[in-house]
Tab-separated table of C-alpha atoms and ligand atoms in Angstrom:
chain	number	residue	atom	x	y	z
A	720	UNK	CA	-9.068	6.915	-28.316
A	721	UNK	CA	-9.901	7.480	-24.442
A	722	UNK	CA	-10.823	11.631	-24.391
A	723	UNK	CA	-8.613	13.643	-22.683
A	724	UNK	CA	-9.941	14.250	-18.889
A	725	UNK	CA	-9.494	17.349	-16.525
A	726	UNK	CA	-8.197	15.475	-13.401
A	727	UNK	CA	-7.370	16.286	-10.067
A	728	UNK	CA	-5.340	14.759	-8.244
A	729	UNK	CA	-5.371	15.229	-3.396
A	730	UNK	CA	-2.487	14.704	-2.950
A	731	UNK	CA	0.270	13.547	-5.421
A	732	UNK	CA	3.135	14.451	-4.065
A	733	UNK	CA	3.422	11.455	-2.521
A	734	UNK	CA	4.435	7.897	-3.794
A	735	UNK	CA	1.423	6.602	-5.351
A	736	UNK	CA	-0.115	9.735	-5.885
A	737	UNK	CA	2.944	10.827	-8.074
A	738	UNK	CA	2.682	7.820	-9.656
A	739	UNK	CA	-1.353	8.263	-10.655
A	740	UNK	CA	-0.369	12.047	-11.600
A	741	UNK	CA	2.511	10.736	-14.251
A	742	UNK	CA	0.523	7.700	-15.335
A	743	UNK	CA	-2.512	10.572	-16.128
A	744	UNK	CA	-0.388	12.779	-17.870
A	745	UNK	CA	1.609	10.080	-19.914
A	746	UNK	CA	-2.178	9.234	-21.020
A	747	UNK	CA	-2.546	12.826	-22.516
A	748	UNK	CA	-4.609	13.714	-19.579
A	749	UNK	CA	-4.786	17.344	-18.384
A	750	UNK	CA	-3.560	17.190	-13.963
A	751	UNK	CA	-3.359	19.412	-11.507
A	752	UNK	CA	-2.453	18.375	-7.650
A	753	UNK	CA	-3.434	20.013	-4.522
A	754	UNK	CA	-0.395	19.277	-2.021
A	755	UNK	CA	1.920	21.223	0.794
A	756	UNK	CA	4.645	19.888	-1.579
A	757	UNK	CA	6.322	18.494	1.377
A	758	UNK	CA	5.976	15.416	1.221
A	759	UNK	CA	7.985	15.475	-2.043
A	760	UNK	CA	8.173	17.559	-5.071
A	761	UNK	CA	5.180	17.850	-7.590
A	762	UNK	CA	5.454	15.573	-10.989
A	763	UNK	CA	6.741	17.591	-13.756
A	764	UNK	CA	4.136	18.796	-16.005
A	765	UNK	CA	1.169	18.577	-13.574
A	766	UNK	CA	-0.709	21.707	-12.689
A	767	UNK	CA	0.607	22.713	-9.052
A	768	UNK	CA	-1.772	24.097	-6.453
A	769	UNK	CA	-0.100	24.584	-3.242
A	770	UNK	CA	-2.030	24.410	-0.531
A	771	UNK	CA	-2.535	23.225	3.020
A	772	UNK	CA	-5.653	21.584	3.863
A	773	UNK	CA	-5.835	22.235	7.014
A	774	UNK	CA	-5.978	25.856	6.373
A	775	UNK	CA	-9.574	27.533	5.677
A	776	UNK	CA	-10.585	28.140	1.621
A	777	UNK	CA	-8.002	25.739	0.639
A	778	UNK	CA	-10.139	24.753	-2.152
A	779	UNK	CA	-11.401	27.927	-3.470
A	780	UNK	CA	-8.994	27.892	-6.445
A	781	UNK	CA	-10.263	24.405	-7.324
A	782	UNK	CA	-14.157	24.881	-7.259
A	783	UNK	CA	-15.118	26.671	-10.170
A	784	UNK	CA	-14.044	23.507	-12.437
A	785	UNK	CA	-15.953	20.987	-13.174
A	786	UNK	CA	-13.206	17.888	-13.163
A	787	UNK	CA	-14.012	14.909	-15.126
A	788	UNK	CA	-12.188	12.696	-12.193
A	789	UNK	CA	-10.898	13.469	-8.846
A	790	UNK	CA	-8.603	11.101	-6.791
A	791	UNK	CA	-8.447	11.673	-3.079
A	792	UNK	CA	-6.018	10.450	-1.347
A	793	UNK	CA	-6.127	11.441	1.906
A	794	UNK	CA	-6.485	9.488	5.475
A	795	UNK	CA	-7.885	12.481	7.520
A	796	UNK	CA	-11.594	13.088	7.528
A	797	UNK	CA	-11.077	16.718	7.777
A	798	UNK	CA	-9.523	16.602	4.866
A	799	UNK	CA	-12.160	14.482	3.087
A	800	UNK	CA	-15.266	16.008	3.814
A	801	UNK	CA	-14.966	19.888	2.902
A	802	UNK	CA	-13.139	19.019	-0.155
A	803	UNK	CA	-15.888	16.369	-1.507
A	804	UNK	CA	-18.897	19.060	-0.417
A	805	UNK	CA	-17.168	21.831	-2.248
A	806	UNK	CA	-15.489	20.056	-5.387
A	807	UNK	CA	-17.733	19.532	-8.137
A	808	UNK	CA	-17.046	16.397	-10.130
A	809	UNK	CA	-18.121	14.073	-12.533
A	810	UNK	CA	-16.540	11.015	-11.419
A	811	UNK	CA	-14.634	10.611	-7.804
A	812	UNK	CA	-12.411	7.785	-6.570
A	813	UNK	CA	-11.750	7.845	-2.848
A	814	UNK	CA	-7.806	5.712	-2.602
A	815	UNK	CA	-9.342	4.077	0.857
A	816	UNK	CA	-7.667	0.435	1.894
A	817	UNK	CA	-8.262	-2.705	3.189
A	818	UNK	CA	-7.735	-1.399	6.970
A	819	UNK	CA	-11.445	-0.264	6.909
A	820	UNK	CA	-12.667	-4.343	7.382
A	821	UNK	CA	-13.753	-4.707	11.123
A	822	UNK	CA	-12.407	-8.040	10.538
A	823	UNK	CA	-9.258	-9.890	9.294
A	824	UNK	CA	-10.046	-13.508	10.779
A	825	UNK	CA	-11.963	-14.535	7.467
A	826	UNK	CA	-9.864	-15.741	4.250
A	827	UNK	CA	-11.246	-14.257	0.846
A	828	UNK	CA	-14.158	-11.717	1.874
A	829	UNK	CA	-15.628	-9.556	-0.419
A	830	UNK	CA	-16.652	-5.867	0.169
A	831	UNK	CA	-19.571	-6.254	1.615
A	832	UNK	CA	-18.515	-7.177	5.232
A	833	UNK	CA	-18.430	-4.671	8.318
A	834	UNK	CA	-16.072	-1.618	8.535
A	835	UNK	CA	-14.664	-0.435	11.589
A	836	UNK	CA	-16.795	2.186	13.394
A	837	UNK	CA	-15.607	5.691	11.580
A	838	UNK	CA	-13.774	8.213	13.233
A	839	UNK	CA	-15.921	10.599	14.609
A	840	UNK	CA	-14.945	14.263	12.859
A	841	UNK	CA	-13.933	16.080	15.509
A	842	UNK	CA	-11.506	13.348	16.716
A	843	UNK	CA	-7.822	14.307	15.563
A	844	UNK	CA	-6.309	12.087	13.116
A	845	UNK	CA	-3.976	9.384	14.605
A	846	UNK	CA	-1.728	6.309	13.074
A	847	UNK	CA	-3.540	4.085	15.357
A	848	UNK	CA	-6.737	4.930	14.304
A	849	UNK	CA	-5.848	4.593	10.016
A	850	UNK	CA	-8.825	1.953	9.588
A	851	UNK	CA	-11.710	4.038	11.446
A	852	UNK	CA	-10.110	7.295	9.758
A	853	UNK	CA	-10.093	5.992	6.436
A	854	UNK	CA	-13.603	4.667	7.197
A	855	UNK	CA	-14.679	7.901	7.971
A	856	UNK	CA	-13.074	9.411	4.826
A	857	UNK	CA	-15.407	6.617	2.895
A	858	UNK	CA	-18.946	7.374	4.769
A	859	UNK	CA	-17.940	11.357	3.920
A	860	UNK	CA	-17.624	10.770	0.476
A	861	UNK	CA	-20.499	8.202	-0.335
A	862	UNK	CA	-22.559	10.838	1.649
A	863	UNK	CA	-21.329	14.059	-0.299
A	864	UNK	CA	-21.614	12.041	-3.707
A	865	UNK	CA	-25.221	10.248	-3.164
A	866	UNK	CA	-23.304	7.181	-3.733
A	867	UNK	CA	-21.257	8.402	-7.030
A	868	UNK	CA	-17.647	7.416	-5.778
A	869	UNK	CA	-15.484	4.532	-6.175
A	870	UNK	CA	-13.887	3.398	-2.688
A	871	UNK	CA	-10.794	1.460	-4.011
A	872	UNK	CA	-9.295	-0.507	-1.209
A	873	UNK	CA	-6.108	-1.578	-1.661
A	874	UNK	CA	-3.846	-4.333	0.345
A	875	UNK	CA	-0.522	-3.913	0.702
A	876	UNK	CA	1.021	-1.781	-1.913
A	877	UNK	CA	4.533	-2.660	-3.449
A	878	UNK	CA	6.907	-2.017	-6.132
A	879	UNK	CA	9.437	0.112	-6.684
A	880	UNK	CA	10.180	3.166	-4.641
A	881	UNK	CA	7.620	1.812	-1.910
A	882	UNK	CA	8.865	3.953	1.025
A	883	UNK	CA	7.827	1.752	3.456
A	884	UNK	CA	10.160	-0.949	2.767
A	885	UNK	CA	8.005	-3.709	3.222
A	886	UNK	CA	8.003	-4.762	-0.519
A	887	UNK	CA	11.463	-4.016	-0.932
A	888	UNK	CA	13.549	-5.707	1.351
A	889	UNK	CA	13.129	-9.355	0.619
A	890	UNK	CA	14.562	-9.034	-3.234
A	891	UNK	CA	17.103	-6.372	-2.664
A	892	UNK	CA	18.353	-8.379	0.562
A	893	UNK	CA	17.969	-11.495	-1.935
A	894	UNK	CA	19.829	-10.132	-4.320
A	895	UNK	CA	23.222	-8.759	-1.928
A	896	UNK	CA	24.666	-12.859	-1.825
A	897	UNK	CA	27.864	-12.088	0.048
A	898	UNK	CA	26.321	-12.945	3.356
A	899	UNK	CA	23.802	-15.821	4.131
A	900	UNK	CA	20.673	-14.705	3.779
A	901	UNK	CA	18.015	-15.211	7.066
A	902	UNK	CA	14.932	-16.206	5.360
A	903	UNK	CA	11.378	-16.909	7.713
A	904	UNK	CA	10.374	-20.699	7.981
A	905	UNK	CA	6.197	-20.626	8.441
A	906	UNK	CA	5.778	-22.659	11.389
A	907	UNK	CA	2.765	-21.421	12.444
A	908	UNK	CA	-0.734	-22.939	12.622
A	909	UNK	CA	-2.397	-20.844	9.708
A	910	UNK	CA	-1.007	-20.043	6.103
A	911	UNK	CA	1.118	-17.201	6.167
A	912	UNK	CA	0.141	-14.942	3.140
A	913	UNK	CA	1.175	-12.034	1.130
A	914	UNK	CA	-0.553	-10.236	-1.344
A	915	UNK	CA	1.244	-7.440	-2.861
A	916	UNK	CA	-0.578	-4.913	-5.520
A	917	UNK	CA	2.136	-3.119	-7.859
A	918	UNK	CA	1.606	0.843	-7.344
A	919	UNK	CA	1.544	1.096	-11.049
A	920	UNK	CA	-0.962	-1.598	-11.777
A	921	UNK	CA	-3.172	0.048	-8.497
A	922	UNK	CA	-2.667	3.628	-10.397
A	923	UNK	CA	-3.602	2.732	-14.199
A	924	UNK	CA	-6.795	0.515	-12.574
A	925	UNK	CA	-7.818	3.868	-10.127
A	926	UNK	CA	-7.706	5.554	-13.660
A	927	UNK	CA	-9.610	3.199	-15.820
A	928	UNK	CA	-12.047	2.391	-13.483
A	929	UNK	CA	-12.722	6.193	-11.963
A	930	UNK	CA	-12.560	7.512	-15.897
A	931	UNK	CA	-15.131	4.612	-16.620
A	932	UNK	CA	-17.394	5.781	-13.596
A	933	UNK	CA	-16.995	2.652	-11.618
A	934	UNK	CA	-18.884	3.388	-8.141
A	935	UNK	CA	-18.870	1.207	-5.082
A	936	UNK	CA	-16.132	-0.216	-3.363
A	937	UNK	CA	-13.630	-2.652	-4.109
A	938	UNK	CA	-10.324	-4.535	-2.858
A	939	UNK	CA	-7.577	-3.457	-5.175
A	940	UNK	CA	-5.197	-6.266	-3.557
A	941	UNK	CA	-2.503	-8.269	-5.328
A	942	UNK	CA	-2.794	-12.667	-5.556
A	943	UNK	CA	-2.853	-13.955	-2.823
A	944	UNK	CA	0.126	-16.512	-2.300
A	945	UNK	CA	1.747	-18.682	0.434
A	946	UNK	CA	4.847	-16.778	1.926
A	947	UNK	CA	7.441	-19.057	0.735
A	948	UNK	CA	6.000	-18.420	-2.802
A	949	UNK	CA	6.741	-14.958	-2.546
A	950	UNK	CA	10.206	-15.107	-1.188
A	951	UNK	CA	10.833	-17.724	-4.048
A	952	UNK	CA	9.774	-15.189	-6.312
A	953	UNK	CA	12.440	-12.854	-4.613
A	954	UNK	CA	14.967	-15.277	-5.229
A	955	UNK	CA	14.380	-15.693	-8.579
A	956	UNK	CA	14.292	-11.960	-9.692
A	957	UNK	CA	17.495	-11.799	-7.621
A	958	UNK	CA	19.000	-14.109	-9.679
A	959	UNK	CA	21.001	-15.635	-7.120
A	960	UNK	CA	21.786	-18.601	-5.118
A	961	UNK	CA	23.127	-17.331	-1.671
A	962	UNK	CA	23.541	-19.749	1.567
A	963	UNK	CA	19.958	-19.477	3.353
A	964	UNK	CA	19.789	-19.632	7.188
A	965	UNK	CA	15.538	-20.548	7.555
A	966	UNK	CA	14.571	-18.697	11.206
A	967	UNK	CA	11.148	-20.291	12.617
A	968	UNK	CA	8.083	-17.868	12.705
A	969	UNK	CA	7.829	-19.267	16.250
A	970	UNK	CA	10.691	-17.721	17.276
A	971	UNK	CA	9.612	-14.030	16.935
A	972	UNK	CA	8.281	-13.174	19.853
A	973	UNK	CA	11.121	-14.620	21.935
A	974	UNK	CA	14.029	-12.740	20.339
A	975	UNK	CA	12.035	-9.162	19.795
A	976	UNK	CA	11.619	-9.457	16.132
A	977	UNK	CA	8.572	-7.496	14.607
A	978	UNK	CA	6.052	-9.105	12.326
A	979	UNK	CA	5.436	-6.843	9.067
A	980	UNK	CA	7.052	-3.434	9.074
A	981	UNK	CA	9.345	-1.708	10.729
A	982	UNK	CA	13.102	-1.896	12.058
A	983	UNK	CA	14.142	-5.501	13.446
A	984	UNK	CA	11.369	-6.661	11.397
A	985	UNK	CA	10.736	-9.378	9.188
A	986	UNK	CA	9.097	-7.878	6.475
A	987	UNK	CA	5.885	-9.270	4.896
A	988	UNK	CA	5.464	-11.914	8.032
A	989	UNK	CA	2.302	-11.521	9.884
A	990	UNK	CA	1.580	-11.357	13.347
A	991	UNK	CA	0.722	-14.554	14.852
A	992	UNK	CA	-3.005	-15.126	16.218
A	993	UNK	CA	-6.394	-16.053	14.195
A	994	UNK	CA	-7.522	-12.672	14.285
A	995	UNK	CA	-4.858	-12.062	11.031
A	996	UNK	CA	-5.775	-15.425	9.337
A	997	UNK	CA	-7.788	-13.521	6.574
A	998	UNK	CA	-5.169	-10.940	6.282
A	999	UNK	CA	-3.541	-10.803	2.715
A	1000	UNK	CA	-6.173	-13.149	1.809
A	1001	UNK	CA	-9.016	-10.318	0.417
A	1002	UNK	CA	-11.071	-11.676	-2.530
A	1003	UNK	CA	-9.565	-9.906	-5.594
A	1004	UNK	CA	-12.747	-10.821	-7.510
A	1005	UNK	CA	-14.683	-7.882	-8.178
A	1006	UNK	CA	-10.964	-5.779	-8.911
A	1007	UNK	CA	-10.464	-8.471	-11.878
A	1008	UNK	CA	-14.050	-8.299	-12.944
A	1009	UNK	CA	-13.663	-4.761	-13.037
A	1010	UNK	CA	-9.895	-5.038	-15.208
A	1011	UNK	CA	-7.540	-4.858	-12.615
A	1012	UNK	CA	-4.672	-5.615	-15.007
A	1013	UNK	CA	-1.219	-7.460	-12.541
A	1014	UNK	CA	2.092	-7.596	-13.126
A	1015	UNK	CA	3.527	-10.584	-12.141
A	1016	UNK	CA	5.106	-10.486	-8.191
A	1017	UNK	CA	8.552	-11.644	-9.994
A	1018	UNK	CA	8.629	-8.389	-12.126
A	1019	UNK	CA	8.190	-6.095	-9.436
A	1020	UNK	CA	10.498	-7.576	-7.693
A	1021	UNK	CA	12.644	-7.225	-10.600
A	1022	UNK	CA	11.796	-3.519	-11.023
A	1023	UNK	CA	12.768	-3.063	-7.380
A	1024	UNK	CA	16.148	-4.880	-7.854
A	1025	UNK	CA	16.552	-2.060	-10.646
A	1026	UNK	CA	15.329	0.946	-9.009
A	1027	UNK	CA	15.676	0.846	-5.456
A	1028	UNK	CA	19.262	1.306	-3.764
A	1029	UNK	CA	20.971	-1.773	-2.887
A	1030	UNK	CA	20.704	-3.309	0.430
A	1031	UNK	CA	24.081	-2.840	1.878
A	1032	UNK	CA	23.529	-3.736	5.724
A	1033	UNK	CA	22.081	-0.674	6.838
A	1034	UNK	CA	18.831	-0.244	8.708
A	1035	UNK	CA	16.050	0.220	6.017
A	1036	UNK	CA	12.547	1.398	6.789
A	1037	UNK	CA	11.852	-2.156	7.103
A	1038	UNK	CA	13.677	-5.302	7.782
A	1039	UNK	CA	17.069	-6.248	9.720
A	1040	UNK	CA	20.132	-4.784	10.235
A	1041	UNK	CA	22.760	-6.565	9.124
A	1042	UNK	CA	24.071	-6.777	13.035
A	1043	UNK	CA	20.749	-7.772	13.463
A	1044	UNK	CA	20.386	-10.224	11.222
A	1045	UNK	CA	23.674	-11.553	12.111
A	1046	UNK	CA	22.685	-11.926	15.736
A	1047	UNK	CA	19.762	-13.739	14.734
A	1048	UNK	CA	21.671	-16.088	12.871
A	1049	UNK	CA	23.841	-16.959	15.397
A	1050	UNK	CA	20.901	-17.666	18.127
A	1051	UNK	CA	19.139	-19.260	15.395
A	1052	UNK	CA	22.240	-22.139	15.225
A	1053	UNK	CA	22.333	-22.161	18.835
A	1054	UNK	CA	19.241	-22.849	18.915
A	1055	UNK	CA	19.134	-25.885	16.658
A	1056	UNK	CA	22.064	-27.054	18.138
B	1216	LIG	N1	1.154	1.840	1.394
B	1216	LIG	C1	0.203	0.923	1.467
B	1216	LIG	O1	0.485	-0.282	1.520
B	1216	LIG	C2	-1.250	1.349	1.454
B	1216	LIG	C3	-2.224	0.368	1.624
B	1216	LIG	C4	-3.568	0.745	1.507
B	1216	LIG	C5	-3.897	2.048	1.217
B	1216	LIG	N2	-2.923	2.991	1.094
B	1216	LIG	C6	-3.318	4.360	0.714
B	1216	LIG	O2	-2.635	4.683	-0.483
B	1216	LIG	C7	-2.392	6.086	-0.540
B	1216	LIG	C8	-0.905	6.360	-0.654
B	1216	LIG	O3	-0.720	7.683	-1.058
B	1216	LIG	P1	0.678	8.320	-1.395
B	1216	LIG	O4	1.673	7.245	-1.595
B	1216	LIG	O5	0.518	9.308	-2.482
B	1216	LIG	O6	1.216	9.026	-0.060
B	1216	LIG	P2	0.558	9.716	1.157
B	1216	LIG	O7	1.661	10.147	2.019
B	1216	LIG	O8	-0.443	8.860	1.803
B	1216	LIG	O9	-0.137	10.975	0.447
B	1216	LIG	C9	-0.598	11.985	1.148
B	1216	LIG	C10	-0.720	13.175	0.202
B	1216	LIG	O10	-1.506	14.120	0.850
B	1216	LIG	C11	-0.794	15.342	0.910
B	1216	LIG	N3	-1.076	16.025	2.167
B	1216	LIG	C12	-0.895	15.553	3.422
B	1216	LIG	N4	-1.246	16.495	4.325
B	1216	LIG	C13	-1.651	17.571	3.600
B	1216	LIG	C14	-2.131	18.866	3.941
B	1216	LIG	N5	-2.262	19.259	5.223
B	1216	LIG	N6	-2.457	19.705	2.948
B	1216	LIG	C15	-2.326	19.351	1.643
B	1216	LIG	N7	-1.887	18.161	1.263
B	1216	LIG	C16	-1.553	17.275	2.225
B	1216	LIG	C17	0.662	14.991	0.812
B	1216	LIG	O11	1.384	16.036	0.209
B	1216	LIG	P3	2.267	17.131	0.985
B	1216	LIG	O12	2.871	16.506	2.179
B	1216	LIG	O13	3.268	17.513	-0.074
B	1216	LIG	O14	1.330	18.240	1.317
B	1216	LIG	C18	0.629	13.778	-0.128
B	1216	LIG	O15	0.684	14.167	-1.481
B	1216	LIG	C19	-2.979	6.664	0.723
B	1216	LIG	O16	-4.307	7.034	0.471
B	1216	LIG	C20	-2.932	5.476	1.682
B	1216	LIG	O17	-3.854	5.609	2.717
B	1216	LIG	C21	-1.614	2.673	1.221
């Protein structure tokens, strides 16, 4: 049997770092989380330390340890660096993401292509600048660690409870058949791809592979598959047959729909443009060589169907309206007509 490890956990009040926390513990592992606790409520049975990072000493409660694993999961380099130079650990996994490449135009690169340029530390943290932040978070932590950190990049992240929305809405729209459904027709002039890693799968392999001592980076991504795969594999976990209105890709732009994320979005899609035709198209080789173990796309969409709330027309944090989607529908026969 696997020895029980003293882990720490940055974050884990959040969705997959609640997720790591309750996977750890259900393995007989010993946790403790450093968090506000605002972001949500710490996982029963984990060792609380409440904290704000931003404030000086933060991590004087947590330095006398010696923690078999740590799991950072923060995006802001001032967050990164003190805690890596003052926590001492035996192995370190650093949850970075895909948004470091300086490139998407390239299907199925490895991890050895260019990062973006990292945030310089004394630039404050901003949304638009995730990739060079989380960059920076990396160079920190290879730096602090002479190399003895595993940088596990994940794509897009799905499954239940994703609070983003992005994995959610195509099944639980799927599976609400009242209404035609407006499903995306790829009409564009490269592949449209998703690949989707299952939060649970990307916790239990941050585990095995940090407990293991894995070092180096790696793309924890999902398969890659065409779009209309996907959504068929939405349709089948819904279990349903509803009427299916197919809106051109090509269309987008024109009527103000989003690619991706967001409201009046359509979920998933990417933006148009070569510079994404690499996107959702990572090589997942050196995750499987390592045991990234995958659910099947079909069972987390399943899982969502059972866990999430029903879509019932209102805006969601990603996706359409059902006023928007109706509109869209009804320019969508106009314009065939
Ligand atoms: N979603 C995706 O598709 C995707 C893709 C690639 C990579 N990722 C990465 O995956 C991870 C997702 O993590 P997550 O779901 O657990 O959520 P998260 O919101 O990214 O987690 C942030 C954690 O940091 C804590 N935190 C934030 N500010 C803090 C502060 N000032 N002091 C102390 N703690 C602070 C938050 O807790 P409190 O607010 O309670 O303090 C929370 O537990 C992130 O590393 C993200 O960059 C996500």
């Amino acid at each position: 049997m696997e020895h029980m490890a003293n882990i720490l956990v940055l974050g884990g009040t959040g969705w997959l770092g609640r997720i790591v926390a309750e996977k750890a513990l259900s393995a007989g592992h010993c946790v403790t989380a450093l968090a506000r606790g605002q972001t949500g409520d710490f996982p029963a049975g984990v060792s609380a330390v409440v904290g704000d990072r931003d404030a000086p000493g933060v991590y004087a409660p947590l330095a006398g340890t010696r923690w078999d694993l740590v799991v950072e999961l923060t995006r802001i380099p001032a967050h990164a660096g003190p805690a890596v130079q003052t926590i001492q650990a035996e192995d370190w996994v650093f949850v970075s993401s895909c948004s470091v490449y300086a490139n998407h135009s390239v299907p199925g690169e490895g991890e050895e292509v260019a990062l973006l340029e990292p945030l310089d530390s004394s630039a404050d943290y901003t949304t638009e600048l995730y990739g060079e932040a989380k960059s920076a978070c990396e160079k920190l932590t290879v730096q602090a660690r002479g190399g003895r950190a595993l940088m596990v990049r994940p794509g897009l992240i799905g499954g239940p409870g994703d609070p983003s929305g992005r994995s959610t809405y195509w099944p639980l729209r799927l599976a609400d058949a009242r209404e035609p459904v407006l499903l995306p027709q790829d009409d564009g002039d490269y592949r449209q791809s998703v690949q989707i890693i299952d939060a649970r799968d990307l916790a239990a392999f941050i585990l095995t592979a940090g407990l293991a001592g894995r070092t180096g980076a790696v793309n924890a991504v999902g398969a890659s598959i065409p779009l209309d795969e996907a959504l068929l594999a939405a349709q089948a976990a819904a279990g349903t047959e509803p009427a299916l209105v197919r809106y051109p890709l090509s269309r987008m732009a024109d009527d103000g729909v989003a690619p991706w994320s967001g409201p009046r979005s359509l979920p998933l899609v990417l933006p148009p443009g070569p510079e994404h035709a690499g996107f959702a198209r990572r090589s997942d080789a050196m995750a499987l060589s390592l045991g990234l173990e995958r659910r099947s796309l079909e069972e987390s969409f399943r899982d969502i169907i059972a866990f999430d709330e029903p879509w019932d027309g209102r805006q969601l944090a990603s996706g359409l309206s059902a006023p928007d989607e109706a509109a869209l529908m009804r320019l969508q026969v106009g314009w065939k007509a």
